[in-house]
PDB file of C-alpha atoms in Angstrom:
ATOM      1  CA  MET A   1     104.545 110.229 100.207  1.00 89.00           C
ATOM      2  CA  ARG A   2     100.926 111.012 101.104  1.00 91.00           C
ATOM      3  CA  ALA A   3     100.997 114.004  98.741  1.00 94.00           C
ATOM      4  CA  LEU A   4     102.222 111.740  95.925  1.00 93.00           C
ATOM      5  CA  GLU A   5      99.354 109.343  96.655  1.00 92.00           C
ATOM      6  CA  THR A   6      96.896 112.102  95.625  1.00 94.00           C
ATOM      7  CA  LEU A   7      98.068 111.927  91.995  1.00 93.00           C
ATOM      8  CA  PRO A   8      95.581 109.675  90.162  1.00 90.00           C
ATOM      9  CA  SER A   9      98.051 108.233  87.640  1.00 84.00           C
ATOM     10  CA  LEU A  10     100.805 107.509  90.157  1.00 85.00           C
ATOM     11  CA  SER A  11     101.178 104.587  92.537  1.00 83.00           C
ATOM     12  CA  VAL A  12     103.539 104.452  95.496  1.00 83.00           C
ATOM     13  CA  HIS A  13     105.400 101.209  96.208  1.00 82.00           C
ATOM     14  CA  LEU A  14     107.623 101.266  99.267  1.00 82.00           C
ATOM     15  CA  GLY A  15     110.678  99.264 100.190  1.00 83.00           C
ATOM     16  CA  ARG A  16     111.864  98.993 103.749  1.00 89.00           C
ATOM     17  CA  PHE A  17     114.904  99.563 105.924  1.00 90.00           C
ATOM     18  CA  THR A  18     116.466  97.128 108.350  1.00 94.00           C
ATOM     19  CA  THR A  19     118.864  98.031 111.125  1.00 96.00           C
ATOM     20  CA  ARG A  20     121.042  95.494 112.848  1.00 96.00           C
ATOM     21  CA  PRO A  21     124.223  95.487 114.892  1.00 97.00           C
ATOM     22  CA  THR A  22     127.286  94.187 113.075  1.00 96.00           C
ATOM     23  CA  TYR A  23     131.067  94.308 113.354  1.00 95.00           C
ATOM     24  CA  LEU A  24     133.085  96.203 110.758  1.00 93.00           C
ATOM     25  CA  PRO A  25     136.844  96.812 110.481  1.00 91.00           C
ATOM     26  CA  VAL A  26     138.217 100.071 111.857  1.00 89.00           C
ATOM     27  CA  TYR A  27     139.516 102.415 109.152  1.00 87.00           C
ATOM     28  CA  PRO A  28     142.351 102.812 108.502  1.00 85.00           C
ATOM     29  CA  LEU A  29     142.880  99.110 109.052  1.00 83.00           C
ATOM     30  CA  THR A  30     144.704  98.372 112.272  1.00 79.00           C
ATOM     31  CA  TYR A  31     146.011  94.996 113.399  1.00 80.00           C
ATOM     32  CA  PRO A  32     146.411  94.479 117.165  1.00 77.00           C
ATOM     33  CA  ASN A  33     148.960  91.771 116.474  1.00 75.00           C
ATOM     34  CA  GLN A  34     150.607  90.796 113.214  1.00 76.00           C
ATOM     35  CA  ASN A  35     149.009  87.324 113.025  1.00 76.00           C
ATOM     36  CA  GLY A  36     145.472  88.287 113.973  1.00 78.00           C
ATOM     37  CA  PRO A  37     142.543  89.861 112.154  1.00 84.00           C
ATOM     38  CA  ALA A  38     142.025  93.590 111.731  1.00 85.00           C
ATOM     39  CA  GLN A  39     140.552  95.486 114.678  1.00 89.00           C
ATOM     40  CA  THR A  40     136.751  95.740 114.469  1.00 92.00           C
ATOM     41  CA  VAL A  41     134.080  97.860 116.083  1.00 94.00           C
ATOM     42  CA  GLN A  42     130.376  97.181 116.555  1.00 96.00           C
ATOM     43  CA  VAL A  43     128.066  99.524 114.602  1.00 96.00           C
ATOM     44  CA  LEU A  44     124.383  99.758 113.767  1.00 96.00           C
ATOM     45  CA  ARG A  45     124.102  99.097 110.048  1.00 95.00           C
ATOM     46  CA  THR A  46     121.033 100.363 108.180  1.00 93.00           C
ATOM     47  CA  GLU A  47     120.254  98.831 104.792  1.00 91.00           C
ATOM     48  CA  GLU A  48     117.429  99.335 102.335  1.00 88.00           C
ATOM     49  CA  LYS A  49     115.662  96.178 101.318  1.00 88.00           C
ATOM     50  CA  ARG A  50     113.630  95.476  98.171  1.00 87.00           C
ATOM     51  CA  THR A  51     113.608  99.086  96.936  1.00 89.00           C
ATOM     52  CA  ASP A  52     115.602  98.419  93.764  1.00 89.00           C
ATOM     53  CA  VAL A  53     113.823  95.096  93.163  1.00 91.00           C
ATOM     54  CA  ASN A  54     110.400  96.749  93.562  1.00 91.00           C
ATOM     55  CA  LEU A  55     111.367  99.565  91.184  1.00 93.00           C
ATOM     56  CA  ALA A  56     112.768  97.158  88.591  1.00 95.00           C
ATOM     57  CA  THR A  57     109.716  94.887  88.814  1.00 95.00           C
ATOM     58  CA  TYR A  58     107.195  97.700  88.365  1.00 95.00           C
ATOM     59  CA  LEU A  59     109.284  99.227  85.575  1.00 96.00           C
ATOM     60  CA  MET A  60     109.164  95.922  83.692  1.00 97.00           C
ATOM     61  CA  LEU A  61     105.426  95.427  84.363  1.00 97.00           C
ATOM     62  CA  ASP A  62     104.703  98.949  83.100  1.00 96.00           C
ATOM     63  CA  CYS A  63     106.755  98.200  79.982  1.00 97.00           C
ATOM     64  CA  ILE A  64     104.863  94.952  79.354  1.00 97.00           C
ATOM     65  CA  ASP A  65     101.501  96.695  79.881  1.00 97.00           C
ATOM     66  CA  ASP A  66     102.664  99.618  77.667  1.00 97.00           C
ATOM     67  CA  GLU A  67     101.773 102.121  80.398  1.00 93.00           C
ATOM     68  CA  PHE A  68     104.210 104.848  79.299  1.00 93.00           C
ATOM     69  CA  GLY A  69     106.375 106.157  76.514  1.00 93.00           C
ATOM     70  CA  GLU A  70     109.062 107.771  78.673  1.00 94.00           C
ATOM     71  CA  VAL A  71     110.169 106.953  82.195  1.00 93.00           C
ATOM     72  CA  VAL A  72     112.320 108.955  84.591  1.00 91.00           C
ATOM     73  CA  VAL A  73     114.218 106.984  87.214  1.00 92.00           C
ATOM     74  CA  ILE A  74     115.652 108.993  90.092  1.00 89.00           C
ATOM     75  CA  SER A  75     118.423 106.793  91.401  1.00 90.00           C
ATOM     76  CA  ASN A  76     122.138 106.196  91.421  1.00 90.00           C
ATOM     77  CA  ASP A  77     121.785 102.448  91.995  1.00 92.00           C
ATOM     78  CA  SER A  78     123.634 100.435  89.363  1.00 93.00           C
ATOM     79  CA  ASP A  79     121.382  97.454  90.172  1.00 93.00           C
ATOM     80  CA  LEU A  80     118.865  99.221  87.895  1.00 96.00           C
ATOM     81  CA  VAL A  81     121.103  99.087  84.798  1.00 97.00           C
ATOM     82  CA  LEU A  82     119.464  96.003  83.278  1.00 97.00           C
ATOM     83  CA  PRO A  83     115.814  97.075  83.702  1.00 97.00           C
ATOM     84  CA  ILE A  84     116.590 100.548  82.336  1.00 96.00           C
ATOM     85  CA  GLU A  85     118.516  99.042  79.430  1.00 96.00           C
ATOM     86  CA  LEU A  86     115.647  96.602  78.694  1.00 97.00           C
ATOM     87  CA  ALA A  87     113.028  99.370  78.855  1.00 96.00           C
ATOM     88  CA  ALA A  88     114.870 101.072  75.990  1.00 94.00           C
ATOM     89  CA  SER A  89     116.218  98.149  73.946  1.00 94.00           C
ATOM     90  CA  ARG A  90     113.412  95.605  74.229  1.00 96.00           C
ATOM     91  CA  PHE A  91     110.377  97.833  74.740  1.00 97.00           C
ATOM     92  CA  GLY A  92     111.453 100.961  72.834  1.00 96.00           C
ATOM     93  CA  LYS A  93     110.896 103.261  75.803  1.00 97.00           C
ATOM     94  CA  ILE A  94     112.787 106.447  76.518  1.00 96.00           C
ATOM     95  CA  ALA A  95     114.442 105.865  79.887  1.00 95.00           C
ATOM     96  CA  GLY A  96     115.944 108.911  81.555  1.00 94.00           C
ATOM     97  CA  VAL A  97     117.931 108.906  84.777  1.00 93.00           C
ATOM     98  CA  ILE A  98     118.275 111.680  87.330  1.00 90.00           C
ATOM     99  CA  SER A  99     120.958 111.179  89.935  1.00 86.00           C
ATOM    100  CA  PRO A 100     120.274 112.304  93.510  1.00 83.00           C
ATOM    101  CA  GLN A 101     124.043 112.280  94.088  1.00 83.00           C
ATOM    102  CA  ARG A 102     126.687 114.884  93.368  1.00 82.00           C
ATOM    103  CA  PRO A 103     127.907 114.776  89.750  1.00 81.00           C
ATOM    104  CA  SER A 104     131.250 113.277  90.793  1.00 84.00           C
ATOM    105  CA  GLN A 105     129.420 110.277  92.322  1.00 87.00           C
ATOM    106  CA  PHE A 106     127.085 109.529  89.392  1.00 87.00           C
ATOM    107  CA  SER A 107     126.986 105.852  88.403  1.00 90.00           C
ATOM    108  CA  ARG A 108     128.827 105.521  85.092  1.00 91.00           C
ATOM    109  CA  SER A 109     127.014 102.265  84.348  1.00 94.00           C
ATOM    110  CA  LEU A 110     123.627 104.034  84.615  1.00 92.00           C
ATOM    111  CA  LEU A 111     124.973 106.818  82.431  1.00 90.00           C
ATOM    112  CA  GLY A 112     125.842 104.231  79.794  1.00 93.00           C
ATOM    113  CA  VAL A 113     122.297 102.800  79.468  1.00 94.00           C
ATOM    114  CA  ALA A 114     120.102 105.869  79.998  1.00 93.00           C
ATOM    115  CA  SER A 115     118.422 107.490  76.995  1.00 93.00           C
ATOM    116  CA  TRP A 116     119.246 110.775  78.701  1.00 92.00           C
ATOM    117  CA  TYR A 117     120.518 111.769  82.119  1.00 88.00           C
ATOM    118  CA  LEU A 118     120.521 114.732  84.420  1.00 80.00           C
ATOM    119  CA  ARG A 119     123.390 114.858  86.842  1.00 72.00           C
ATOM    120  CA  GLN A 120     121.755 117.348  89.164  1.00 73.00           C
ATOM    121  CA  ILE A 121     118.288 118.836  89.487  1.00 78.00           C
ATOM    122  CA  ASN A 122     118.318 122.603  89.035  1.00 80.00           C
ATOM    123  CA  ARG A 123     117.146 124.230  92.294  1.00 82.00           C
ATOM    124  CA  SER A 124     114.766 126.626  90.535  1.00 88.00           C
ATOM    125  CA  VAL A 125     113.174 123.741  88.598  1.00 86.00           C
ATOM    126  CA  LEU A 126     112.866 121.759  91.825  1.00 83.00           C
ATOM    127  CA  ALA A 127     111.239 124.719  93.591  1.00 84.00           C
ATOM    128  CA  ALA A 128     108.787 125.230  90.717  1.00 89.00           C
ATOM    129  CA  SER A 129     107.863 121.514  90.722  1.00 88.00           C
ATOM    130  CA  GLN A 130     106.645 121.278  94.304  1.00 90.00           C
ATOM    131  CA  PHE A 131     103.105 120.614  95.449  1.00 93.00           C
ATOM    132  CA  PRO A 132     101.047 123.500  96.854  1.00 93.00           C
ATOM    133  CA  ASP A 133     101.547 124.335 100.540  1.00 93.00           C
ATOM    134  CA  VAL A 134      98.542 122.152 101.456  1.00 96.00           C
ATOM    135  CA  VAL A 135      97.415 119.034  99.575  1.00 95.00           C
ATOM    136  CA  GLN A 136      94.096 117.362 100.382  1.00 94.00           C
ATOM    137  CA  HIS A 137      94.433 113.633 101.070  1.00 94.00           C
ATOM    138  CA  THR A 138      91.662 111.182 101.994  1.00 93.00           C
ATOM    139  CA  ARG A 139      93.290 110.772 105.433  1.00 94.00           C
ATOM    140  CA  GLY A 140      93.509 114.530 106.006  1.00 95.00           C
ATOM    141  CA  PRO A 141      95.491 117.482 104.675  1.00 95.00           C
ATOM    142  CA  VAL A 142      99.208 117.210 103.956  1.00 95.00           C
ATOM    143  CA  THR A 143     101.139 120.389 104.762  1.00 95.00           C
ATOM    144  CA  LYS A 144     104.454 121.222 103.139  1.00 90.00           C
ATOM    145  CA  PRO A 145     107.207 121.961 105.686  1.00 89.00           C
ATOM    146  CA  ALA A 146     107.980 125.687 105.883  1.00 86.00           C
ATOM    147  CA  SER A 147     111.684 125.012 105.185  1.00 84.00           C
ATOM    148  CA  TRP A 148     110.834 123.766 101.666  1.00 78.00           C
TER     149      TRP A 148
END
């Protein structure tokens, strides 16, 4: 994220994650007795909060301010269908979608509203698109992990 912050025409807007204990049904569903509820187990549930809302809000603001001609959204979240559809239909923007998921898990509703889509990023294109090994940031250098 710090490396992205060094790009002058890009802004980073973060969401957040919450983790809380909750009870969920055991799968496959089991019923200790025929009249009672399904058996449950306590788990730690992690959920992202505000990420899709932040993305949708900034997408709409950038459309209103006419900040771009083409946008690329990297997501598989169908909550983004309406903002992507509006970017194209109301503001005349080209709105592409790249799914971070396997092709079999791509959101069909996103596929239906995108101007274009890419079901999977080609590994050679991804490798060629990386930052240099070291990026200078105002808070100190950012070093790319060797495994990348």
